[in-house]
PDB file of C-alpha atoms in Angstrom:
ATOM      1  CA  MET R   5       3.206 -38.042   1.163  1.00 36.00           C
ATOM      2  CA  ARG R   6       6.097 -37.071   3.391  1.00 39.00           C
ATOM      3  CA  ARG R   7       8.863 -35.195   1.613  1.00 43.00           C
ATOM      4  CA  VAL R   8      12.172 -37.075   1.679  1.00 43.00           C
ATOM      5  CA  GLU R   9      15.054 -34.851   2.708  1.00 50.00           C
ATOM      6  CA  PRO R  10      18.078 -35.222   0.402  1.00 49.00           C
ATOM      7  CA  ALA R  11      21.260 -36.553   1.917  1.00 50.00           C
ATOM      8  CA  LEU R  12      24.033 -34.122   2.751  1.00 47.00           C
ATOM      9  CA  PRO R  13      27.299 -34.210   0.775  1.00 51.00           C
ATOM     10  CA  ARG R  14      30.167 -36.120   2.365  1.00 54.00           C
ATOM     11  CA  LEU R  15      31.975 -32.836   3.015  1.00 53.00           C
ATOM     12  CA  LEU R  16      29.245 -32.018   5.538  1.00 57.00           C
ATOM     13  CA  ASP R  17      29.401 -35.305   7.436  1.00 57.00           C
ATOM     14  CA  GLY R  18      29.216 -34.742  11.172  1.00 61.00           C
ATOM     15  CA  THR R  19      27.321 -31.450  10.930  1.00 72.00           C
ATOM     16  CA  ARG R  20      23.869 -30.727  12.318  1.00 82.00           C
ATOM     17  CA  ARG R  21      21.130 -29.842   9.853  1.00 87.00           C
ATOM     18  CA  LEU R  22      19.363 -26.559  10.579  1.00 87.00           C
ATOM     19  CA  ASP R  23      15.611 -26.404  10.061  1.00 84.00           C
ATOM     20  CA  ALA R  24      14.033 -23.335   8.458  1.00 76.00           C
ATOM     21  CA  GLY R  25      13.879 -20.511  11.004  1.00 87.00           C
ATOM     22  CA  GLN R  26      15.751 -22.520  13.647  1.00 92.00           C
ATOM     23  CA  PRO R  27      18.070 -20.239  15.677  1.00 94.00           C
ATOM     24  CA  PHE R  28      21.670 -20.963  16.590  1.00 94.00           C
ATOM     25  CA  PRO R  29      23.894 -19.018  19.037  1.00 95.00           C
ATOM     26  CA  PHE R  30      27.132 -17.477  17.799  1.00 96.00           C
ATOM     27  CA  THR R  31      29.539 -14.594  18.160  1.00 96.00           C
ATOM     28  CA  CYS R  32      33.081 -13.920  16.936  1.00 93.00           C
ATOM     29  CA  HIS R  33      35.412 -11.105  17.995  1.00 92.00           C
ATOM     30  CA  PRO R  34      38.917 -10.675  19.460  1.00 92.00           C
ATOM     31  CA  GLY R  35      37.582 -11.319  22.957  1.00 92.00           C
ATOM     32  CA  VAL R  36      36.606 -14.903  22.131  1.00 94.00           C
ATOM     33  CA  PRO R  37      39.417 -17.288  23.244  1.00 93.00           C
ATOM     34  CA  CYS R  38      39.537 -19.104  19.903  1.00 93.00           C
ATOM     35  CA  PHE R  39      39.728 -15.935  17.763  1.00 93.00           C
ATOM     36  CA  ASN R  40      41.471 -16.758  14.454  1.00 91.00           C
ATOM     37  CA  ALA R  41      41.734 -20.481  15.331  1.00 90.00           C
ATOM     38  CA  CYS R  42      39.539 -21.270  12.333  1.00 91.00           C
ATOM     39  CA  CYS R  43      41.958 -19.482   9.973  1.00 94.00           C
ATOM     40  CA  ALA R  44      44.453 -22.354   9.700  1.00 93.00           C
ATOM     41  CA  ASP R  45      44.573 -25.895   8.303  1.00 92.00           C
ATOM     42  CA  VAL R  46      41.169 -25.552   6.676  1.00 91.00           C
ATOM     43  CA  ASN R  47      39.830 -26.142   3.165  1.00 91.00           C
ATOM     44  CA  ILE R  48      38.309 -22.910   1.861  1.00 95.00           C
ATOM     45  CA  ILE R  49      36.593 -23.291  -1.497  1.00 94.00           C
ATOM     46  CA  LEU R  50      36.507 -19.986  -3.358  1.00 97.00           C
ATOM     47  CA  THR R  51      33.568 -18.820  -5.425  1.00 97.00           C
ATOM     48  CA  PRO R  52      34.033 -16.811  -8.643  1.00 97.00           C
ATOM     49  CA  LEU R  53      33.268 -13.559  -6.823  1.00 97.00           C
ATOM     50  CA  ASP R  54      35.724 -14.478  -4.049  1.00 98.00           C
ATOM     51  CA  VAL R  55      38.518 -14.824  -6.607  1.00 98.00           C
ATOM     52  CA  LEU R  56      37.590 -11.562  -8.300  1.00 98.00           C
ATOM     53  CA  ARG R  57      37.371  -9.552  -5.070  1.00 97.00           C
ATOM     54  CA  LEU R  58      40.606 -10.912  -3.631  1.00 98.00           C
ATOM     55  CA  ALA R  59      42.482 -10.365  -6.899  1.00 98.00           C
ATOM     56  CA  ARG R  60      41.298  -6.755  -7.035  1.00 98.00           C
ATOM     57  CA  THR R  61      42.142  -6.179  -3.357  1.00 97.00           C
ATOM     58  CA  LEU R  62      45.679  -7.466  -3.936  1.00 97.00           C
ATOM     59  CA  GLY R  63      46.085  -5.633  -7.246  1.00 97.00           C
ATOM     60  CA  LEU R  64      46.635  -8.874  -9.177  1.00 98.00           C
ATOM     61  CA  HIS R  65      45.481 -10.151 -12.543  1.00 98.00           C
ATOM     62  CA  THR R  66      43.010 -12.951 -11.841  1.00 98.00           C
ATOM     63  CA  ARG R  67      45.322 -15.506 -13.441  1.00 98.00           C
ATOM     64  CA  GLU R  68      48.213 -14.342 -11.236  1.00 98.00           C
ATOM     65  CA  PHE R  69      46.013 -14.598  -8.152  1.00 98.00           C
ATOM     66  CA  LEU R  70      44.990 -18.130  -9.116  1.00 97.00           C
ATOM     67  CA  GLU R  71      48.619 -19.151  -9.646  1.00 97.00           C
ATOM     68  CA  ARG R  72      49.861 -17.614  -6.382  1.00 97.00           C
ATOM     69  CA  HIS R  73      47.054 -18.268  -3.954  1.00 97.00           C
ATOM     70  CA  THR R  74      44.957 -21.224  -5.067  1.00 97.00           C
ATOM     71  CA  VAL R  75      45.049 -24.930  -5.778  1.00 93.00           C
ATOM     72  CA  SER R  76      42.612 -26.914  -7.922  1.00 87.00           C
ATOM     73  CA  PRO R  77      42.234 -30.509  -6.691  1.00 76.00           C
ATOM     74  CA  ILE R  78      41.437 -33.105  -9.350  1.00 62.00           C
ATOM     75  CA  THR R  79      39.688 -36.376  -8.520  1.00 55.00           C
ATOM     76  CA  ARG R  80      37.736 -38.935 -10.515  1.00 55.00           C
ATOM     77  CA  GLU R  81      34.536 -37.940  -8.728  1.00 57.00           C
ATOM     78  CA  LEU R  82      34.954 -34.235  -9.459  1.00 56.00           C
ATOM     79  CA  GLU R  83      32.493 -33.092 -12.121  1.00 68.00           C
ATOM     80  CA  LEU R  84      33.370 -29.409 -12.009  1.00 79.00           C
ATOM     81  CA  PRO R  85      36.577 -27.434 -11.381  1.00 83.00           C
ATOM     82  CA  ILE R  86      37.036 -26.372  -7.756  1.00 89.00           C
ATOM     83  CA  VAL R  87      39.297 -23.533  -6.654  1.00 95.00           C
ATOM     84  CA  MET R  88      40.641 -23.677  -3.099  1.00 95.00           C
ATOM     85  CA  LEU R  89      42.641 -21.110  -1.179  1.00 97.00           C
ATOM     86  CA  LYS R  90      46.265 -22.173  -0.749  1.00 97.00           C
ATOM     87  CA  MET R  91      47.383 -22.139   2.872  1.00 96.00           C
ATOM     88  CA  ARG R  92      50.883 -21.051   3.895  1.00 96.00           C
ATOM     89  CA  ASP R  93      53.624 -23.617   3.439  1.00 95.00           C
ATOM     90  CA  GLU R  94      54.252 -24.119   7.158  1.00 95.00           C
ATOM     91  CA  PRO R  95      53.261 -26.687   9.793  1.00 95.00           C
ATOM     92  CA  ALA R  96      50.319 -24.585  11.037  1.00 93.00           C
ATOM     93  CA  LYS R  97      49.026 -24.065   7.471  1.00 95.00           C
ATOM     94  CA  ARG R  98      47.660 -20.622   8.274  1.00 95.00           C
ATOM     95  CA  CYS R  99      45.656 -18.552   5.825  1.00 97.00           C
ATOM     96  CA  PRO R 100      47.974 -16.351   3.740  1.00 96.00           C
ATOM     97  CA  PHE R 101      45.875 -13.302   4.630  1.00 97.00           C
ATOM     98  CA  LEU R 102      45.867 -13.815   8.401  1.00 96.00           C
ATOM     99  CA  GLU R 103      47.553 -11.007  10.348  1.00 92.00           C
ATOM    100  CA  GLU R 104      48.119 -10.441  14.063  1.00 85.00           C
ATOM    101  CA  ARG R 105      45.024  -8.252  14.278  1.00 86.00           C
ATOM    102  CA  GLY R 106      42.924 -10.748  12.367  1.00 91.00           C
ATOM    103  CA  CYS R 107      41.901 -11.120   8.739  1.00 94.00           C
ATOM    104  CA  GLY R 108      43.873  -8.794   6.478  1.00 95.00           C
ATOM    105  CA  VAL R 109      41.231  -8.934   3.725  1.00 96.00           C
ATOM    106  CA  TYR R 110      38.169  -8.924   5.970  1.00 95.00           C
ATOM    107  CA  PRO R 111      35.959  -6.623   3.838  1.00 95.00           C
ATOM    108  CA  GLN R 112      36.549  -9.012   0.887  1.00 96.00           C
ATOM    109  CA  ARG R 113      36.728 -12.261   2.868  1.00 96.00           C
ATOM    110  CA  PRO R 114      35.575 -15.396   1.027  1.00 97.00           C
ATOM    111  CA  TRP R 115      32.004 -16.650   1.054  1.00 96.00           C
ATOM    112  CA  ALA R 116      32.933 -19.639   3.245  1.00 95.00           C
ATOM    113  CA  CYS R 117      34.422 -17.336   5.891  1.00 96.00           C
ATOM    114  CA  ARG R 118      31.340 -15.120   5.852  1.00 96.00           C
ATOM    115  CA  MET R 119      29.064 -18.132   6.280  1.00 95.00           C
ATOM    116  CA  TYR R 120      30.877 -19.842   9.168  1.00 95.00           C
ATOM    117  CA  PRO R 121      29.595 -21.468  11.370  1.00 94.00           C
ATOM    118  CA  LEU R 122      26.795 -21.923   8.840  1.00 93.00           C
ATOM    119  CA  GLY R 123      27.194 -24.362   5.967  1.00 89.00           C
ATOM    120  CA  MET R 124      25.092 -24.649   2.839  1.00 87.00           C
ATOM    121  CA  ALA R 125      24.689 -27.388   0.251  1.00 81.00           C
ATOM    122  CA  LEU R 126      22.673 -27.725  -2.948  1.00 71.00           C
ATOM    123  CA  PRO R 127      21.066 -31.149  -3.488  1.00 66.00           C
ATOM    124  CA  PRO R 128      21.495 -32.900  -6.850  1.00 61.00           C
ATOM    125  CA  ALA R 129      19.563 -31.376  -9.724  1.00 58.00           C
ATOM    126  CA  ARG R 130      16.099 -32.680 -10.576  1.00 62.00           C
ATOM    127  CA  ALA R 131      14.250 -31.952 -13.795  1.00 57.00           C
ATOM    128  CA  GLY R 132      11.817 -29.057 -13.385  1.00 59.00           C
ATOM    129  CA  GLU R 133      12.618 -28.603  -9.699  1.00 63.00           C
ATOM    130  CA  PRO R 134      14.972 -25.784  -8.641  1.00 64.00           C
ATOM    131  CA  PRO R 135      17.223 -27.043  -5.826  1.00 65.00           C
ATOM    132  CA  GLU R 136      16.472 -25.704  -2.372  1.00 75.00           C
ATOM    133  CA  PRO R 137      19.600 -25.052  -0.287  1.00 80.00           C
ATOM    134  CA  LEU R 138      20.171 -27.078   2.856  1.00 86.00           C
ATOM    135  CA  TYR R 139      21.751 -25.431   5.901  1.00 90.00           C
ATOM    136  CA  VAL R 140      23.889 -27.038   8.574  1.00 92.00           C
ATOM    137  CA  ILE R 141      25.847 -25.845  11.593  1.00 91.00           C
ATOM    138  CA  PHE R 142      29.527 -26.579  12.084  1.00 90.00           C
ATOM    139  CA  GLU R 143      30.146 -27.306  15.765  1.00 89.00           C
ATOM    140  CA  ASP R 144      33.919 -27.713  15.632  1.00 87.00           C
ATOM    141  CA  ASP R 145      35.808 -28.374  18.854  1.00 88.00           C
ATOM    142  CA  HIS R 146      38.147 -25.437  18.231  1.00 88.00           C
ATOM    143  CA  CYS R 147      35.288 -22.919  17.930  1.00 92.00           C
ATOM    144  CA  GLN R 148      33.934 -21.436  21.165  1.00 94.00           C
ATOM    145  CA  GLY R 149      31.778 -18.776  19.543  1.00 94.00           C
ATOM    146  CA  ARG R 150      28.565 -20.664  20.309  1.00 94.00           C
ATOM    147  CA  LEU R 151      29.507 -20.980  24.013  1.00 94.00           C
ATOM    148  CA  GLN R 152      30.008 -17.280  24.810  1.00 95.00           C
ATOM    149  CA  ALA R 153      27.678 -15.330  27.096  1.00 95.00           C
ATOM    150  CA  ASP R 154      27.255 -12.682  24.383  1.00 96.00           C
ATOM    151  CA  ALA R 155      26.438 -15.214  21.651  1.00 95.00           C
ATOM    152  CA  ALA R 156      23.389 -13.819  19.877  1.00 95.00           C
ATOM    153  CA  PRO R 157      20.659 -16.055  18.402  1.00 96.00           C
ATOM    154  CA  TRP R 158      20.743 -16.149  14.595  1.00 96.00           C
ATOM    155  CA  THR R 159      18.650 -17.771  11.914  1.00 94.00           C
ATOM    156  CA  ALA R 160      20.269 -18.774   8.626  1.00 93.00           C
ATOM    157  CA  ASP R 161      18.684 -15.839   6.774  1.00 92.00           C
ATOM    158  CA  ALA R 162      19.565 -13.293   9.474  1.00 95.00           C
ATOM    159  CA  TRP R 163      23.186 -14.471   9.604  1.00 96.00           C
ATOM    160  CA  ARG R 164      23.589 -14.446   5.826  1.00 95.00           C
ATOM    161  CA  ARG R 165      22.127 -10.940   5.633  1.00 95.00           C
ATOM    162  CA  ASP R 166      24.375  -9.644   8.433  1.00 96.00           C
ATOM    163  CA  GLN R 167      27.500 -11.082   6.808  1.00 96.00           C
ATOM    164  CA  GLY R 168      26.761  -9.752   3.323  1.00 95.00           C
ATOM    165  CA  VAL R 169      26.136 -13.214   1.914  1.00 95.00           C
ATOM    166  CA  LEU R 170      22.697 -12.450   0.471  1.00 93.00           C
ATOM    167  CA  ALA R 171      24.103  -9.812  -1.887  1.00 92.00           C
ATOM    168  CA  GLN R 172      26.886 -12.152  -2.998  1.00 95.00           C
ATOM    169  CA  ASP R 173      24.458 -15.011  -3.536  1.00 93.00           C
ATOM    170  CA  GLU R 174      22.274 -12.772  -5.707  1.00 94.00           C
ATOM    171  CA  LEU R 175      25.214 -11.879  -7.924  1.00 95.00           C
ATOM    172  CA  GLU R 176      26.343 -15.507  -8.151  1.00 95.00           C
ATOM    173  CA  ALA R 177      22.877 -16.977  -8.730  1.00 93.00           C
ATOM    174  CA  GLY R 178      23.938 -17.749 -12.303  1.00 94.00           C
ATOM    175  CA  PHE R 179      26.884 -19.751 -11.009  1.00 94.00           C
ATOM    176  CA  ARG R 180      24.670 -21.896  -8.778  1.00 89.00           C
ATOM    177  CA  GLU R 181      22.389 -22.505 -11.761  1.00 89.00           C
ATOM    178  CA  LEU R 182      25.398 -23.764 -13.688  1.00 90.00           C
ATOM    179  CA  VAL R 183      26.726 -26.173 -11.079  1.00 86.00           C
ATOM    180  CA  SER R 184      23.244 -27.557 -10.296  1.00 82.00           C
ATOM    181  CA  HIS R 185      22.154 -27.705 -13.935  1.00 85.00           C
ATOM    182  CA  PRO R 186      19.760 -30.503 -14.955  1.00 82.00           C
ATOM    183  CA  TRP R 187      22.361 -31.537 -17.562  1.00 83.00           C
ATOM    184  CA  PHE R 188      24.144 -33.288 -14.689  1.00 77.00           C
ATOM    185  CA  ILE R 189      21.069 -35.234 -13.513  1.00 68.00           C
ATOM    186  CA  GLY R 190      21.868 -38.846 -12.765  1.00 64.00           C
ATOM    187  CA  GLY R 191      25.627 -38.334 -12.725  1.00 64.00           C
ATOM    188  CA  ARG R 192      26.046 -39.971 -16.140  1.00 67.00           C
ATOM    189  CA  ARG R 193      27.237 -36.861 -17.961  1.00 76.00           C
ATOM    190  CA  ARG R 194      30.605 -35.207 -17.423  1.00 81.00           C
ATOM    191  CA  LEU R 195      32.178 -32.167 -19.004  1.00 85.00           C
ATOM    192  CA  ASP R 196      35.092 -32.907 -21.298  1.00 86.00           C
ATOM    193  CA  PRO R 197      38.464 -31.269 -20.574  1.00 86.00           C
ATOM    194  CA  ARG R 198      37.897 -28.468 -23.080  1.00 90.00           C
ATOM    195  CA  ARG R 199      34.613 -27.409 -21.517  1.00 90.00           C
ATOM    196  CA  ILE R 200      36.037 -27.720 -18.007  1.00 90.00           C
ATOM    197  CA  GLU R 201      38.790 -25.316 -19.064  1.00 92.00           C
ATOM    198  CA  MET R 202      36.178 -22.942 -20.510  1.00 93.00           C
ATOM    199  CA  LEU R 203      34.190 -22.999 -17.269  1.00 94.00           C
ATOM    200  CA  HIS R 204      37.311 -22.385 -15.196  1.00 94.00           C
ATOM    201  CA  MET R 205      38.372 -19.421 -17.324  1.00 96.00           C
ATOM    202  CA  ALA R 206      34.985 -17.718 -17.495  1.00 97.00           C
ATOM    203  CA  CYS R 207      34.133 -18.190 -13.809  1.00 96.00           C
ATOM    204  CA  TYR R 208      37.477 -17.690 -12.111  1.00 97.00           C
ATOM    205  CA  ASP R 209      39.997 -16.101 -14.495  1.00 97.00           C
ATOM    206  CA  LEU R 210      37.830 -13.126 -15.346  1.00 98.00           C
ATOM    207  CA  ASP R 211      40.624 -10.946 -16.736  1.00 98.00           C
ATOM    208  CA  THR R 212      41.485 -13.669 -19.250  1.00 98.00           C
ATOM    209  CA  PHE R 213      37.784 -14.043 -20.093  1.00 98.00           C
ATOM    210  CA  ARG R 214      37.602 -10.287 -20.787  1.00 98.00           C
ATOM    211  CA  ALA R 215      40.565 -10.606 -23.146  1.00 98.00           C
ATOM    212  CA  PHE R 216      38.833 -13.571 -24.776  1.00 97.00           C
ATOM    213  CA  ILE R 217      35.827 -11.364 -25.529  1.00 97.00           C
ATOM    214  CA  PHE R 218      37.706  -8.310 -26.799  1.00 97.00           C
ATOM    215  CA  GLU R 219      40.864  -9.787 -28.339  1.00 97.00           C
ATOM    216  CA  SER R 220      39.507 -12.867 -30.133  1.00 96.00           C
ATOM    217  CA  SER R 221      36.795 -13.428 -32.742  1.00 95.00           C
ATOM    218  CA  PHE R 222      34.150 -13.515 -30.000  1.00 96.00           C
ATOM    219  CA  ARG R 223      32.396 -10.280 -31.015  1.00 95.00           C
ATOM    220  CA  ARG R 224      32.345 -11.363 -34.658  1.00 93.00           C
ATOM    221  CA  ARG R 225      30.659 -14.628 -33.690  1.00 94.00           C
ATOM    222  CA  PHE R 226      28.124 -13.278 -31.188  1.00 96.00           C
ATOM    223  CA  LEU R 227      25.828 -10.280 -31.408  1.00 95.00           C
ATOM    224  CA  LEU R 228      26.166  -8.123 -28.304  1.00 96.00           C
ATOM    225  CA  ASP R 229      24.080  -5.132 -27.304  1.00 95.00           C
ATOM    226  CA  PRO R 230      26.354  -2.049 -27.581  1.00 95.00           C
ATOM    227  CA  GLU R 231      25.525  -0.927 -24.048  1.00 96.00           C
ATOM    228  CA  LEU R 232      26.268  -4.396 -22.676  1.00 96.00           C
ATOM    229  CA  GLU R 233      29.510  -4.585 -24.646  1.00 96.00           C
ATOM    230  CA  ALA R 234      30.665  -1.252 -23.234  1.00 97.00           C
ATOM    231  CA  GLY R 235      29.889  -2.461 -19.723  1.00 97.00           C
ATOM    232  CA  LEU R 236      31.819  -5.698 -20.185  1.00 97.00           C
ATOM    233  CA  ALA R 237      34.974  -3.697 -20.836  1.00 97.00           C
ATOM    234  CA  THR R 238      34.986  -2.009 -17.410  1.00 96.00           C
ATOM    235  CA  ASP R 239      32.350  -3.506 -15.090  1.00 97.00           C
ATOM    236  CA  ASP R 240      33.654  -6.665 -13.401  1.00 98.00           C
ATOM    237  CA  GLU R 241      30.307  -7.691 -11.936  1.00 96.00           C
ATOM    238  CA  ALA R 242      28.536  -7.254 -15.284  1.00 97.00           C
ATOM    239  CA  LEU R 243      31.268  -9.372 -16.868  1.00 98.00           C
ATOM    240  CA  LEU R 244      30.803 -12.094 -14.248  1.00 97.00           C
ATOM    241  CA  ARG R 245      27.043 -12.212 -14.833  1.00 97.00           C
ATOM    242  CA  PHE R 246      27.686 -12.380 -18.574  1.00 98.00           C
ATOM    243  CA  ALA R 247      30.161 -15.233 -18.057  1.00 98.00           C
ATOM    244  CA  PHE R 248      27.465 -17.333 -16.408  1.00 97.00           C
ATOM    245  CA  GLN R 249      25.094 -16.531 -19.290  1.00 97.00           C
ATOM    246  CA  TRP R 250      27.669 -17.421 -21.948  1.00 97.00           C
ATOM    247  CA  LEU R 251      28.544 -20.697 -20.228  1.00 96.00           C
ATOM    248  CA  ARG R 252      24.952 -21.896 -20.478  1.00 96.00           C
ATOM    249  CA  TYR R 253      25.383 -21.608 -24.239  1.00 96.00           C
ATOM    250  CA  ALA R 254      28.930 -22.971 -24.369  1.00 95.00           C
ATOM    251  CA  LEU R 255      28.411 -25.912 -22.007  1.00 93.00           C
ATOM    252  CA  PHE R 256      24.805 -26.933 -22.491  1.00 92.00           C
ATOM    253  CA  GLY R 257      23.835 -25.451 -25.868  1.00 93.00           C
ATOM    254  CA  GLU R 258      21.136 -23.198 -24.405  1.00 94.00           C
ATOM    255  CA  PRO R 259      20.030 -20.211 -26.545  1.00 95.00           C
ATOM    256  CA  THR R 260      21.429 -17.597 -24.183  1.00 95.00           C
ATOM    257  CA  MET R 261      23.570 -16.000 -26.905  1.00 96.00           C
ATOM    258  CA  THR R 262      22.703 -14.557 -30.314  1.00 95.00           C
ATOM    259  CA  VAL R 263      25.004 -16.066 -32.917  1.00 93.00           C
ATOM    260  CA  ARG R 264      25.786 -13.959 -35.980  1.00 89.00           C
ATOM    261  CA  ASP R 265      25.300 -15.623 -39.331  1.00 78.00           C
ATOM    262  CA  ALA R 266      28.435 -16.761 -41.142  1.00 59.00           C
ATOM    263  CA  ALA R 267      28.413 -13.868 -43.621  1.00 40.00           C
ATOM    264  CA  ALA R 268      28.152 -11.232 -40.900  1.00 47.00           C
ATOM    265  CA  ALA R 269      30.861 -12.952 -38.893  1.00 45.00           C
ATOM    266  CA  GLY R 270      33.215 -13.014 -41.846  1.00 46.00           C
ATOM    267  CA  GLY R 271      33.412 -16.793 -41.919  1.00 43.00           C
ATOM    268  CA  ARG R 272      32.218 -19.800 -39.973  1.00 39.00           C
ATOM    269  CA  PRO R 273      31.204 -19.007 -36.377  1.00 34.00           C
TER     270      PRO R 273
END
């Protein structure tokens, strides 16, 4: 039986699907006529690691970064909180980190910027079937990178490796498992406001999540390995991985956490 390819999300309308191993030409550098043209009037969705890296680069608490540099659109169709980079308040709507020489935060640029002109989508969750990512190519009129004589041929895997996306995807694998969780199958279930707030805090406002662990009753309610607990105090990436683990318990009731009994916790957990 022929496998039916899942439909692409509406956000990817007008793009061209890329088959496995199919090459595409692309280059980007100051010599390309459209250099930096893609850094204005664009919707850049930030991943949890994007927020963390940019906040650290700018020396900001994650909550302060979110308040200064992001917006969170809310629609009836939105099942999960989305964090988008806030463009400058000007007609051109340029990226706040764009400088004359190019990207001012290039080593910590967001996942979407690393991926371009490649796009990726996860199909809806299916029980017992891990979602396979779908890749597309953005062929925007403003981008001339695919038309240059020095445009090298890339496959999706080669491009993602070259741009440092593979390492980021490995660290954020737990996040993808959350947003494509079978709990959402069929679109009939939605997170209530309290759990949406929990997901937003643990994924994006990591400094507040760290305070939640160490300044609330969290450690009295949950049994943590001493070595892990020590790492959570100082290691941002360990804390992010732990956040994804804790959310599986908090959102979906999975046994990813060890709950202390009421007596050991000093009261009801």
